[in-house]
XYZ file of N, CA and C in Angstrom:
867
model
N -61.843 34.662 -11.051
C -61.316 35.219 -10.156
C -61.554 35.322 -8.983
N -61.146 35.037 -7.697
C -61.689 35.009 -6.334
C -61.214 36.140 -5.648
N -62.374 37.197 -5.140
C -62.070 38.221 -4.347
C -60.970 39.275 -4.647
N -61.008 39.479 -5.584
C -60.015 40.174 -6.518
C -58.542 39.808 -6.519
N -58.227 38.502 -6.033
C -56.818 38.021 -6.230
C -56.842 37.491 -7.606
N -55.469 37.645 -8.306
C -55.072 37.029 -9.367
C -55.251 35.625 -9.573
N -56.025 34.999 -10.578
C -55.949 33.707 -10.972
C -54.310 33.140 -10.958
N -54.032 31.768 -10.541
C -52.896 31.359 -10.065
C -52.497 30.004 -11.130
N -51.080 30.120 -11.638
C -50.650 29.244 -12.366
C -49.282 28.702 -12.207
N -48.386 27.539 -12.813
C -47.493 27.279 -12.254
C -46.836 26.267 -13.255
N -45.396 26.377 -13.305
C -44.654 25.171 -14.299
C -44.621 24.177 -13.097
N -45.176 22.710 -13.470
C -44.455 21.780 -12.460
C -43.861 20.703 -13.343
N -42.698 20.548 -12.546
C -41.741 19.540 -12.822
C -40.478 19.327 -11.918
N -39.552 18.639 -12.202
C -38.343 18.195 -11.411
C -37.487 17.718 -12.286
N -36.425 18.843 -12.327
C -35.995 20.200 -11.741
C -36.941 20.987 -12.489
N -37.043 22.618 -11.457
C -37.925 23.515 -12.174
C -37.655 24.491 -11.974
N -36.330 24.753 -11.128
C -35.818 25.947 -10.726
C -35.181 26.987 -11.906
N -34.935 26.072 -12.932
C -34.348 26.856 -14.082
C -35.200 27.505 -15.015
N -36.698 27.299 -15.028
C -37.538 27.704 -15.729
C -37.661 28.655 -16.131
N -37.836 29.241 -17.266
C -37.960 30.591 -17.632
C -39.596 31.056 -17.819
N -40.491 30.017 -17.855
C -41.762 30.122 -17.726
C -42.529 31.213 -16.818
N -42.050 31.347 -15.734
C -42.825 32.261 -15.119
C -42.443 33.982 -15.555
N -41.123 34.381 -15.932
C -40.725 35.534 -16.837
C -41.833 35.348 -18.161
N -42.274 34.451 -18.816
C -42.880 34.710 -20.370
C -44.160 34.923 -19.860
N -44.901 34.201 -18.946
C -46.210 34.390 -18.555
C -46.383 35.853 -18.012
N -45.248 36.290 -17.031
C -45.633 37.494 -16.600
C -45.517 38.446 -17.517
N -44.746 38.482 -18.993
C -44.707 39.316 -19.727
C -45.930 39.226 -20.652
N -46.346 38.107 -20.836
C -47.942 37.688 -21.544
C -48.954 38.503 -20.999
N -48.891 38.276 -19.670
C -49.834 39.024 -18.792
C -50.036 40.554 -18.933
N -48.672 41.007 -18.892
C -48.503 42.430 -19.099
C -48.732 43.072 -20.150
N -48.467 42.365 -21.271
C -48.785 42.520 -22.716
C -50.259 42.566 -22.395
N -51.181 41.801 -22.468
C -52.495 41.640 -22.383
C -53.426 42.259 -21.621
N -52.896 42.830 -20.738
C -53.765 43.398 -19.437
C -54.155 42.183 -18.661
N -54.046 40.752 -18.602
C -54.506 39.804 -18.055
C -54.297 39.483 -16.467
N -54.819 39.465 -15.275
C -54.126 39.428 -13.918
C -54.012 37.900 -13.824
N -52.723 37.712 -13.231
C -52.550 36.274 -13.238
C -51.042 36.273 -12.226
N -50.784 35.136 -11.563
C -49.799 35.018 -10.969
C -49.154 33.300 -11.422
N -47.691 33.702 -11.738
C -47.531 32.221 -12.357
C -46.103 31.925 -11.565
N -45.999 30.569 -11.063
C -44.786 30.474 -10.180
C -44.259 29.234 -10.826
N -43.662 28.543 -9.754
C -42.784 27.140 -9.995
C -43.279 26.182 -9.078
N -43.388 25.034 -9.628
C -44.167 23.717 -8.279
C -42.953 22.767 -8.754
N -41.965 22.595 -7.850
C -41.105 21.494 -7.599
C -42.055 20.037 -7.381
N -42.169 19.002 -7.891
C -42.719 18.102 -7.741
C -41.888 16.705 -7.678
N -41.967 16.174 -6.515
C -41.025 15.050 -6.074
C -41.386 13.969 -7.226
N -40.253 13.223 -7.595
C -40.503 12.079 -8.578
C -41.363 11.181 -8.220
N -41.656 10.784 -6.840
C -42.735 9.710 -6.556
C -43.997 10.296 -6.092
N -44.378 11.498 -6.201
C -45.460 12.297 -5.519
C -46.032 13.695 -6.552
N -45.701 13.094 -7.972
C -46.035 14.192 -8.813
C -47.737 14.291 -8.789
N -48.624 13.483 -8.743
C -50.099 13.491 -8.763
C -50.487 13.995 -7.394
N -50.160 13.737 -6.316
C -50.387 14.326 -4.855
C -50.074 15.580 -5.144
N -49.142 16.080 -5.456
C -48.659 17.286 -5.303
C -49.060 18.337 -6.266
N -49.563 17.983 -7.469
C -50.202 18.391 -8.139
C -51.670 18.865 -7.782
N -52.428 17.933 -7.371
C -53.683 17.993 -6.666
C -53.822 18.840 -5.772
N -52.734 18.860 -4.905
C -53.078 19.645 -3.706
C -52.803 21.003 -4.337
N -51.912 21.411 -5.256
C -51.583 22.729 -6.008
C -52.886 23.467 -6.319
N -53.804 22.463 -7.358
C -55.017 22.793 -7.671
C -56.096 23.227 -6.683
N -55.959 22.078 -5.738
C -56.893 22.671 -4.534
C -56.923 23.954 -3.255
N -55.513 24.382 -4.033
C -55.215 25.386 -2.977
C -56.169 26.717 -2.817
N -56.978 27.382 -2.071
C -57.305 28.374 -2.393
C -56.731 29.492 -1.636
N -55.568 29.673 -0.943
C -55.410 30.341 0.149
C -54.860 31.805 -0.523
N -54.587 31.944 -1.942
C -54.014 33.145 -2.463
C -54.616 33.183 -3.528
N -55.801 32.859 -3.998
C -56.719 32.965 -5.161
C -56.912 31.427 -6.093
N -57.834 31.556 -6.707
C -57.989 29.879 -7.580
C -56.953 29.786 -8.439
N -56.373 28.644 -8.479
C -55.440 27.846 -9.430
C -56.209 27.554 -10.896
N -55.875 28.007 -11.698
C -56.582 27.726 -12.570
C -56.018 26.922 -13.868
N -54.637 26.519 -13.584
C -53.742 25.570 -14.336
C -52.447 25.511 -14.411
N -51.790 24.484 -15.060
C -50.212 24.750 -15.037
C -49.621 24.254 -16.156
N -48.452 24.386 -16.389
C -47.539 23.741 -17.912
C -46.816 22.768 -16.893
N -46.622 21.493 -17.536
C -45.757 20.503 -16.868
C -44.733 20.311 -17.823
N -43.585 20.092 -17.102
C -42.323 19.777 -17.825
C -41.727 18.530 -17.485
N -40.289 17.918 -17.844
C -39.678 16.619 -17.450
C -40.009 16.389 -15.850
N -40.330 15.285 -15.611
C -40.391 14.042 -16.546
C -41.855 13.749 -16.224
N -42.945 14.518 -16.146
C -44.019 13.944 -15.921
C -45.274 14.532 -17.162
N -44.843 14.519 -18.456
C -45.824 14.382 -19.240
C -46.934 13.305 -19.350
N -46.221 12.274 -19.529
C -47.111 11.192 -19.466
C -47.941 10.967 -18.112
N -47.714 11.278 -17.282
C -48.230 11.142 -15.977
C -49.210 12.368 -15.816
N -48.838 13.412 -16.417
C -50.249 14.707 -16.431
C -51.091 14.291 -17.280
N -50.804 13.427 -18.413
C -51.929 13.038 -19.591
C -53.193 12.082 -18.797
N -52.751 11.441 -17.924
C -53.444 10.337 -17.319
C -54.278 10.736 -16.351
N -53.601 12.032 -15.664
C -54.710 12.625 -14.265
C -55.879 13.379 -14.874
N -55.672 13.663 -16.332
C -57.127 14.543 -16.987
C -58.075 13.945 -17.184
N -59.272 14.625 -16.838
C -60.538 13.736 -17.251
C -61.051 13.774 -18.777
N -60.182 15.137 -19.528
C -60.684 15.366 -20.877
C -59.481 15.948 -21.335
N -59.236 15.860 -23.062
C -57.844 15.955 -23.693
C -58.160 16.297 -24.932
N -57.306 17.380 -25.386
C -57.742 17.809 -26.675
C -57.304 16.875 -27.903
N -57.450 17.024 -28.937
C -56.750 16.052 -30.022
C -55.737 15.674 -30.005
N -54.758 16.721 -30.039
C -53.477 16.709 -30.163
C -52.721 15.872 -28.967
N -53.271 16.319 -27.786
C -52.968 15.834 -26.121
C -53.142 14.447 -26.479
N -54.334 13.950 -27.270
C -54.449 12.267 -27.358
C -53.668 11.678 -28.258
N -53.227 12.273 -29.266
C -52.082 11.690 -30.263
C -51.020 11.604 -30.019
N -50.670 12.751 -28.761
C -49.246 12.338 -28.180
C -49.238 11.455 -27.212
N -50.311 11.238 -26.410
C -50.569 10.698 -25.192
C -49.579 11.339 -24.435
N -49.325 12.678 -24.230
C -48.686 13.230 -23.493
C -49.215 14.719 -22.943
N -48.791 15.409 -22.237
C -49.540 16.553 -21.789
C -48.372 17.448 -21.093
N -48.363 18.806 -21.750
C -47.646 19.839 -21.263
C -48.314 20.995 -20.441
N -49.633 20.833 -20.757
C -50.696 22.314 -20.045
C -51.704 21.242 -19.916
N -52.359 21.776 -18.541
C -53.531 21.338 -17.773
C -54.199 22.501 -17.491
N -55.586 22.535 -17.735
C -56.492 23.289 -17.532
C -57.055 22.971 -16.297
N -57.469 23.417 -15.127
C -58.235 22.789 -14.043
C -59.406 23.329 -14.135
N -60.207 23.044 -15.098
C -61.915 23.100 -15.211
C -62.527 22.250 -14.089
N -63.451 22.769 -13.361
C -63.965 22.299 -12.283
C -64.969 21.213 -13.004
N -65.400 20.140 -11.882
C -65.788 18.694 -12.507
C -67.385 19.215 -13.048
N -68.016 19.892 -12.827
C -69.205 20.523 -13.391
C -68.676 21.185 -14.769
N -67.777 21.378 -15.120
C -67.477 21.722 -16.550
C -66.598 20.316 -17.150
N -66.542 19.520 -16.703
C -65.983 18.273 -17.625
C -65.155 17.814 -16.768
N -64.346 18.571 -15.915
C -62.826 18.035 -15.164
C -61.843 18.782 -15.944
N -60.591 18.388 -15.431
C -59.311 18.753 -15.797
C -59.003 18.562 -17.315
N -58.708 19.518 -18.190
C -58.482 19.489 -19.658
C -56.873 19.190 -19.819
N -56.320 18.309 -20.561
C -55.060 18.279 -20.989
C -55.117 18.286 -22.323
N -53.696 19.344 -22.462
C -53.469 19.590 -23.926
C -51.858 19.382 -23.935
N -51.419 19.678 -25.272
C -50.043 19.569 -25.579
C -49.693 20.550 -26.778
N -49.280 21.619 -25.999
C -48.569 22.627 -27.175
C -47.329 22.830 -27.418
N -46.482 21.704 -27.084
C -44.705 21.530 -27.571
C -45.086 21.587 -29.051
N -45.712 20.587 -29.828
C -45.324 20.437 -30.991
C -45.787 21.860 -32.010
N -46.779 22.453 -31.480
C -47.410 23.688 -32.119
C -46.421 24.735 -31.991
N -45.563 24.744 -30.864
C -44.788 25.867 -30.546
C -43.532 25.358 -31.233
N -43.092 24.356 -31.318
C -41.746 23.854 -32.069
C -41.950 24.344 -33.444
N -43.256 23.803 -33.812
C -43.338 24.272 -35.472
C -43.203 25.668 -35.706
N -44.135 26.397 -35.121
C -44.022 28.149 -35.175
C -42.494 28.539 -35.016
N -41.822 27.914 -34.143
C -40.459 28.791 -33.841
C -39.609 28.335 -35.208
N -39.642 27.318 -35.823
C -38.954 26.970 -36.968
C -39.372 27.698 -38.008
N -40.623 27.619 -38.588
C -41.026 28.425 -39.419
C -41.062 29.894 -39.470
N -41.644 30.417 -38.163
C -41.910 31.768 -38.188
C -40.582 32.565 -37.658
N -39.956 31.784 -36.798
C -38.769 32.616 -35.975
C -37.463 32.126 -36.582
N -37.076 30.768 -37.088
C -36.106 30.530 -37.567
C -35.791 30.590 -39.551
N -36.947 30.827 -39.787
C -37.641 31.046 -41.061
C -37.398 29.775 -41.766
N -37.694 28.761 -41.662
C -37.134 27.364 -42.176
C -38.596 26.774 -42.405
N -39.161 26.828 -43.802
C -40.508 25.998 -44.141
C -40.161 24.486 -44.157
N -41.036 24.083 -43.142
C -40.765 22.515 -43.439
C -41.513 21.790 -44.425
N -42.159 22.513 -45.194
C -42.705 21.485 -46.401
C -41.926 21.175 -47.349
N -42.031 19.788 -47.819
C -40.758 19.192 -48.520
C -39.787 18.945 -48.186
N -39.136 19.246 -46.799
C -37.851 18.879 -46.076
C -37.785 17.528 -45.378
N -36.375 17.474 -45.283
C -36.023 16.097 -44.641
C -35.922 16.168 -43.663
N -36.552 15.841 -42.457
C -36.470 15.923 -40.734
C -36.045 14.685 -40.104
N -35.128 15.388 -39.288
C -34.605 14.159 -38.090
C -35.355 14.399 -36.583
N -36.210 13.616 -35.912
C -36.625 14.101 -34.438
C -36.234 13.074 -33.657
N -34.575 13.401 -33.276
C -34.149 12.398 -32.130
C -35.150 12.495 -30.574
N -35.229 11.180 -30.512
C -36.114 11.085 -29.149
C -37.555 10.387 -29.451
N -38.111 9.557 -28.418
C -39.496 9.249 -28.457
C -40.288 9.346 -26.969
N -39.851 10.314 -26.460
C -40.474 10.832 -25.157
C -41.507 11.473 -25.012
N -41.664 12.193 -24.171
C -42.883 13.041 -24.029
C -42.615 14.268 -25.133
N -41.604 14.655 -24.981
C -41.348 15.786 -25.962
C -41.426 15.688 -27.287
N -40.968 14.475 -27.877
C -41.135 14.205 -29.342
C -42.125 13.781 -29.397
N -43.110 13.291 -28.616
C -44.692 12.678 -28.549
C -45.253 13.764 -28.896
N -44.986 14.671 -28.390
C -46.294 16.515 -28.627
C -45.756 16.917 -29.992
N -44.331 16.645 -30.290
C -43.950 17.458 -31.432
C -44.205 16.418 -32.895
N -44.273 15.446 -32.829
C -44.400 14.765 -33.961
C -45.821 14.724 -35.003
N -46.820 15.189 -34.237
C -48.083 15.189 -34.885
C -48.081 16.599 -35.756
N -47.964 17.681 -35.147
C -47.644 19.286 -35.664
C -46.419 19.210 -36.902
N -45.348 18.394 -36.460
C -44.186 18.086 -37.631
C -44.601 17.756 -38.850
N -45.737 16.491 -38.859
C -46.224 15.917 -39.934
C -47.171 16.793 -40.759
N -47.904 17.317 -39.988
C -48.859 18.385 -40.486
C -48.284 19.500 -41.312
N -47.181 19.799 -41.049
C -46.321 20.901 -41.932
C -45.722 20.174 -43.399
N -45.914 18.632 -43.285
C -46.319 18.311 -44.650
C -44.307 18.294 -45.176
N -43.705 17.875 -44.145
C -42.065 17.547 -44.660
C -42.028 16.442 -45.865
N -41.337 15.961 -46.064
C -41.046 14.965 -47.408
C -40.446 13.843 -46.474
N -39.816 13.573 -45.723
C -39.231 12.660 -45.116
C -39.326 13.040 -43.517
N -39.585 12.195 -42.526
C -39.563 12.490 -41.077
C -38.965 10.995 -40.471
N -37.710 11.041 -39.931
C -37.518 9.875 -39.407
C -37.257 10.228 -37.619
N -38.263 9.470 -36.760
C -37.981 9.253 -35.509
C -36.816 8.452 -35.113
N -35.660 8.993 -34.404
C -34.751 8.234 -34.106
C -34.486 8.087 -32.564
N -34.636 6.636 -31.947
C -34.583 6.426 -30.392
C -33.654 5.309 -29.926
N -33.243 5.209 -29.044
C -32.457 3.987 -28.713
C -33.134 3.215 -28.400
N -34.314 3.158 -27.836
C -35.278 1.959 -28.042
C -35.998 2.005 -29.048
N -35.767 1.224 -30.363
C -36.529 1.392 -31.661
C -37.881 1.310 -31.349
N -38.226 0.068 -30.425
C -39.678 -0.269 -30.326
C -40.495 1.207 -29.857
N -39.645 1.735 -29.182
C -40.520 3.188 -28.762
C -40.923 4.148 -29.721
N -39.955 4.030 -30.611
C -39.963 5.296 -31.561
C -40.806 4.792 -32.613
N -40.981 2.994 -32.838
C -42.054 2.373 -33.633
C -43.648 2.771 -33.335
N -43.859 2.601 -31.779
C -44.987 2.919 -31.735
C -45.310 4.412 -31.732
N -44.587 5.239 -31.336
C -44.958 6.613 -31.758
C -45.259 6.590 -33.210
N -44.565 6.235 -33.966
C -44.765 6.535 -35.570
C -46.034 5.854 -35.865
N -46.217 4.829 -35.130
C -47.595 3.935 -35.975
C -48.667 4.796 -35.367
N -48.424 5.162 -34.277
C -49.639 6.517 -33.575
C -50.166 7.363 -34.595
N -49.134 7.840 -35.337
C -48.978 8.958 -36.188
C -49.013 8.564 -37.758
N -49.171 7.515 -37.997
C -49.407 6.880 -39.594
C -50.285 7.669 -40.252
N -51.710 7.831 -39.782
C -52.685 8.438 -40.596
C -52.369 9.805 -40.807
N -51.371 10.319 -40.002
C -51.081 11.715 -40.493
C -49.801 12.176 -41.541
N -49.379 10.988 -41.962
C -48.156 11.101 -42.598
C -48.363 11.471 -44.149
N -49.630 11.289 -44.582
C -49.919 11.599 -46.111
C -48.677 11.058 -47.195
N -48.163 11.917 -47.872
C -47.183 11.736 -48.580
C -45.413 11.761 -48.056
N -45.479 11.980 -46.656
C -44.153 12.007 -46.012
C -43.968 10.254 -45.785
N -42.698 10.163 -45.982
C -41.972 9.102 -45.636
C -41.486 9.160 -44.165
N -42.459 8.002 -43.255
C -42.265 8.475 -41.946
C -41.576 7.021 -41.406
N -40.718 6.833 -40.574
C -39.842 5.892 -40.456
C -39.344 5.996 -38.891
N -39.125 4.787 -38.338
C -38.439 4.760 -37.003
C -37.344 4.099 -37.034
N -36.120 4.757 -36.420
C -34.830 3.959 -36.530
C -34.163 4.117 -35.388
N -33.122 3.350 -35.533
C -32.047 3.588 -34.191
C -31.046 5.045 -34.601
N -30.654 5.498 -33.415
C -30.017 6.817 -33.708
C -28.874 6.719 -34.479
N -28.231 5.468 -34.541
C -26.804 5.427 -35.290
C -27.219 5.222 -36.762
N -28.507 4.725 -37.014
C -28.808 4.214 -38.480
C -30.021 5.076 -38.989
N -30.048 6.482 -38.552
C -31.069 7.476 -38.971
C -31.242 7.911 -40.116
N -30.085 7.794 -40.640
C -29.912 8.427 -42.249
C -28.930 9.403 -42.178
N -28.839 10.152 -43.367
C -27.801 11.447 -43.801
C -28.614 12.452 -44.435
N -28.090 13.736 -44.197
C -28.345 14.851 -45.031
C -29.704 15.080 -44.761
N -30.011 15.703 -43.380
C -31.499 16.078 -43.169
C -31.327 17.544 -42.985
N -32.707 18.104 -43.625
C -32.545 19.510 -43.647
C -32.610 20.207 -41.911
N -33.625 19.683 -41.359
C -33.831 19.688 -39.840
C -33.536 18.770 -39.001
N -32.752 18.928 -38.103
C -32.706 17.953 -36.929
C -32.707 18.307 -35.772
N -33.724 17.872 -34.882
C -34.203 17.972 -33.690
C -33.819 17.467 -32.603
N -33.313 17.747 -31.806
C -33.056 16.731 -30.288
C -34.187 16.962 -29.306
N -34.774 16.413 -29.263
C -35.928 16.101 -28.021
C -35.335 15.115 -26.753
N -34.215 14.575 -27.033
C -33.939 13.640 -25.829
C -33.531 14.402 -24.906
N -33.023 13.811 -23.591
C -32.673 14.179 -22.354
C -30.952 14.452 -22.263
N -30.439 14.232 -23.475
C -28.915 13.866 -23.800
C -28.590 15.450 -23.242
N -28.946 16.582 -23.611
C -28.475 17.902 -23.128
C -28.593 18.256 -21.884
N -29.514 17.763 -21.098
C -29.801 17.800 -19.543
C -28.606 17.173 -18.944
N -28.260 15.863 -19.349
C -27.291 15.118 -18.777
C -25.825 15.310 -19.241
N -25.685 16.134 -20.132
C -24.595 16.378 -20.540
C -23.918 15.142 -21.596
N -24.658 14.632 -21.846
C -24.378 13.208 -23.011
C -23.645 13.724 -24.123
N -23.222 12.556 -24.941
C -22.896 12.941 -26.153
C -24.042 12.884 -26.987
N -23.718 13.699 -28.407
C -24.859 13.745 -29.212
C -25.047 12.096 -29.785
N -26.231 11.894 -29.610
C -26.695 10.517 -30.016
C -26.672 10.243 -31.626
N -26.635 11.201 -32.373
C -26.656 10.895 -34.033
C -25.046 11.317 -34.468
N -24.832 10.544 -35.559
C -23.557 10.811 -36.339
C -23.604 12.192 -36.918
N -22.904 12.843 -37.460
C -22.860 14.165 -37.746
C -23.394 14.134 -39.582
N -23.305 12.922 -39.896
C -23.452 13.024 -41.168
C -25.380 12.970 -41.394
N -25.769 12.856 -40.325
C -27.545 13.311 -40.182
C -27.577 14.933 -40.860
N -26.470 15.448 -40.639
C -26.791 17.126 -41.136
C -26.455 17.308 -42.783
N -27.444 17.660 -43.183
C -27.146 18.688 -44.738
C -26.094 20.076 -44.291
N -25.554 20.192 -45.511
C -24.988 21.257 -45.108
C -25.916 22.681 -45.008
N -25.657 23.329 -44.178
C -26.494 24.508 -43.964
C -27.952 23.950 -42.736
N -27.877 22.852 -42.530
C -29.145 22.289 -41.906
C -29.582 23.120 -40.720
N -30.670 23.221 -40.174
C -31.211 23.816 -39.115
C -31.037 22.623 -38.059
N -30.277 22.563 -36.594
C -30.099 21.911 -35.971
C -30.737 22.526 -34.452
N -31.730 21.892 -33.856
C -32.707 22.767 -32.811
C -32.510 21.800 -31.727
N -32.359 22.205 -30.763
C -31.986 21.686 -29.330
C -33.334 21.897 -28.656
N -34.519 21.314 -28.166
C -35.369 21.526 -27.260
C -34.947 22.247 -25.706
N -33.843 21.951 -25.581
C -33.218 22.619 -24.187
C -32.960 24.151 -24.440
N -32.286 24.899 -23.641
C -31.929 26.217 -23.679
C -30.917 26.413 -22.564
N -30.336 27.786 -22.507
C -29.156 27.571 -21.973
C -27.807 26.801 -21.905
N -27.011 26.762 -20.612
C -25.930 25.615 -20.865
C -26.618 24.197 -21.597
N -27.512 23.628 -21.261
C -28.210 22.689 -21.359
C -27.954 22.403 -22.941
N -28.120 23.360 -23.728
C -28.194 22.913 -25.316
C -26.668 23.539 -25.889
N -26.013 24.081 -24.971
C -24.793 24.576 -25.576
C -23.756 23.188 -26.292
N -24.028 22.272 -25.950
C -23.048 21.203 -26.495
C -23.800 20.688 -27.809
N -25.221 20.767 -27.982
C -25.740 20.270 -29.352
C -25.706 21.327 -30.316
N -25.682 22.364 -29.969
C -25.628 23.669 -30.592
C -24.124 23.555 -31.161
N -23.128 23.756 -30.373
C -21.531 23.514 -30.645
C -21.297 22.429 -31.751
N -21.970 21.220 -31.473
C -21.778 19.800 -32.139
C -22.261 20.736 -33.654
N -23.359 20.980 -33.789
C -23.876 21.309 -35.055
C -23.147 22.310 -35.887
N -22.600 23.537 -35.302
C -21.930 24.453 -35.797
C -20.482 24.203 -36.462
N -19.914 22.816 -35.526
C -18.676 22.434 -35.933
C -19.049 21.542 -37.195
N -20.223 21.261 -37.563
C -20.363 20.344 -38.784
C -21.077 21.110 -39.855
N -20.987 22.403 -39.876
C -21.739 23.291 -40.872
C -23.155 23.612 -41.175
N -23.870 23.523 -39.640
C -24.973 23.524 -39.306
C -25.491 24.874 -38.944
N -26.694 24.963 -38.530
C -26.735 26.246 -38.044
C -27.864 26.045 -36.633
N -27.127 26.064 -35.602
C -27.681 26.089 -34.060
C -28.484 26.691 -33.728
N -29.692 25.738 -32.910
C -30.693 26.899 -32.347
C -31.129 26.257 -30.995
N -31.444 26.955 -30.076
C -31.856 26.500 -28.805
C -33.444 26.172 -28.700
N -33.887 25.825 -27.945
C -35.078 25.716 -27.613
C -36.145 27.121 -27.062
N -35.384 28.402 -26.793
C -36.103 29.167 -26.087
C -37.260 29.749 -27.197
N -37.329 29.748 -28.404
C -38.288 30.100 -29.266
C -39.473 29.447 -29.224
N -39.184 27.850 -29.334
C -40.065 26.719 -28.976
C -40.659 27.232 -27.589
N -39.943 27.508 -26.372
C -40.525 27.708 -25.127
C -41.551 28.934 -25.326
N -41.116 29.949 -25.754
C -42.159 30.863 -25.694
C -43.275 30.828 -26.747
N -42.994 29.902 -28.120
C -44.213 30.004 -28.663
C -45.397 28.791 -28.071
N -44.988 27.937 -27.661
C -45.599 26.848 -26.903
C -46.414 27.367 -25.622
N -45.845 28.264 -24.865
C -46.321 29.103 -23.782
C -47.346 30.078 -24.216
N -47.339 30.769 -25.458
C -48.314 31.397 -26.058
C -49.858 30.425 -26.144
N -49.288 29.316 -26.571
C -50.535 28.606 -27.100
C -51.268 28.088 -25.310
N -50.687 27.893 -24.658
C -50.948 27.502 -23.344
C -51.872 28.514 -22.634
N -51.140 29.944 -23.049
C -51.879 30.986 -22.378
C -53.320 31.330 -22.897
N -53.203 31.136 -24.564
C -54.350 31.185 -25.034
C -55.538 30.222 -24.581
N -55.119 29.208 -24.494
C -56.058 28.098 -24.183
C -56.612 28.456 -22.322
N -55.744 29.117 -21.671
C -56.117 29.586 -20.344
C -57.053 30.989 -20.315
N -56.516 31.778 -21.091
C -57.395 33.025 -20.940
C -57.986 33.596 -21.983
N -57.737 32.903 -23.239
C -58.843 33.178 -24.518
C -57.871 34.460 -25.154
N -57.023 34.544 -24.848
C -56.309 35.578 -25.707
C -54.596 35.132 -25.900
N -54.522 35.612 -27.342
C -53.245 34.918 -27.740
C -52.094 36.366 -27.688
N -51.118 35.836 -27.130
C -50.300 37.398 -27.201
C -49.282 37.224 -28.010
N -48.405 38.325 -28.131
C -47.346 38.757 -29.258
C -46.171 37.875 -28.921
N -45.595 37.041 -29.315
C -44.291 36.399 -29.006
C -42.932 37.033 -29.339
N -43.035 37.551 -30.400
C -41.658 38.298 -30.740
C -41.225 39.116 -29.685
N -41.382 40.090 -29.181
C -40.998 40.709 -28.012
C -40.813 40.222 -26.819
N -41.389 38.929 -26.724
C -41.213 38.301 -25.428
C -39.810 37.711 -25.534
N -39.753 36.763 -26.807
C -38.502 36.150 -27.293
C -37.426 37.143 -27.006
N -37.519 38.519 -27.528
C -36.395 38.942 -27.686
C -35.986 39.708 -25.986
N -37.124 39.828 -25.311
C -36.755 40.078 -23.590
C -35.728 38.906 -23.382
N -36.548 37.708 -23.281
C -35.907 36.618 -22.703
C -34.556 36.328 -23.112
N -34.420 36.531 -24.719
C -32.972 36.228 -24.922
C -32.355 37.318 -24.151
N -32.583 38.569 -24.291
C -31.575 39.632 -23.883
C -31.589 39.302 -21.927
N -32.458 39.121 -21.475
C -32.482 38.675 -19.862
C -31.525 37.366 -19.809
N -31.249 36.410 -20.384
C -30.678 35.291 -20.190
C -29.105 36.082 -20.811
N -29.066 36.716 -21.557
C -27.230 37.232 -21.858
C -26.949 37.753 -20.968
N -27.827 38.735 -20.247
C -27.089 39.534 -19.191
C -26.764 38.575 -18.012
N -27.742 37.686 -17.510
C -27.230 36.531 -16.669
C -25.487 36.105 -16.796
N -25.368 35.817 -18.350
C -24.115 35.257 -18.706
C -22.941 36.187 -18.385
N -23.222 37.577 -18.571
C -21.829 38.423 -18.443
C -21.654 38.517 -17.395
């Protein structure tokens, strides 16, 4: 920390104005007694690297220590880092950067999406993944971060469904050694299969207001259907799931859990997530009224 000023962090993406990450990290900081300032960094689509480097080098209001990365820059952020955690290497995508100085090895890339997703499903939604049939829709940065931790939770079946099947096949091949006894496969969305216990939407279809890319037959009765998005963007997927007898869930819990893992990477302190998730849901509910 420099000259008594708090360390600085931000969420970098495009769009980014909707992000609840500043609220989450402010709550974590208050809870743990950490002094930090967390904001939003809108990055032009053609100038992500330049924008991020300028932010990291800025010392005008305190040292910049790291950032979260959201769509559509998770692959690009991975390439900017000098070092990578094993889970970031597996994903080849990054949602968390720690701006370590060159003398300490340079920027460190991590991916906390998958562990955040698994913790939300198992701890917050109360669904143990072991032995379950799981469908992961999408093969982009969010899906890439999720697949490893999902496999480590030991489902019986895990299908990655993506419009470009070759992209799903590449992702599956990169994680094949983690499959163990899990039947891991890549398929087209309309050929994903039927009666999955957990269905996860990791595509941008929610942000675009597009139709759900899979048939309702993928849902087992009472399945958990989780969209990684939250707020209005997730409502279409949740409504679709509920209309077909599933339990719909948005990505707020995942957002809070992955943020806690990033906070731990940055600060060495692990915050309590339950009160922050409750406060976030109340905050967003108040905005809707």
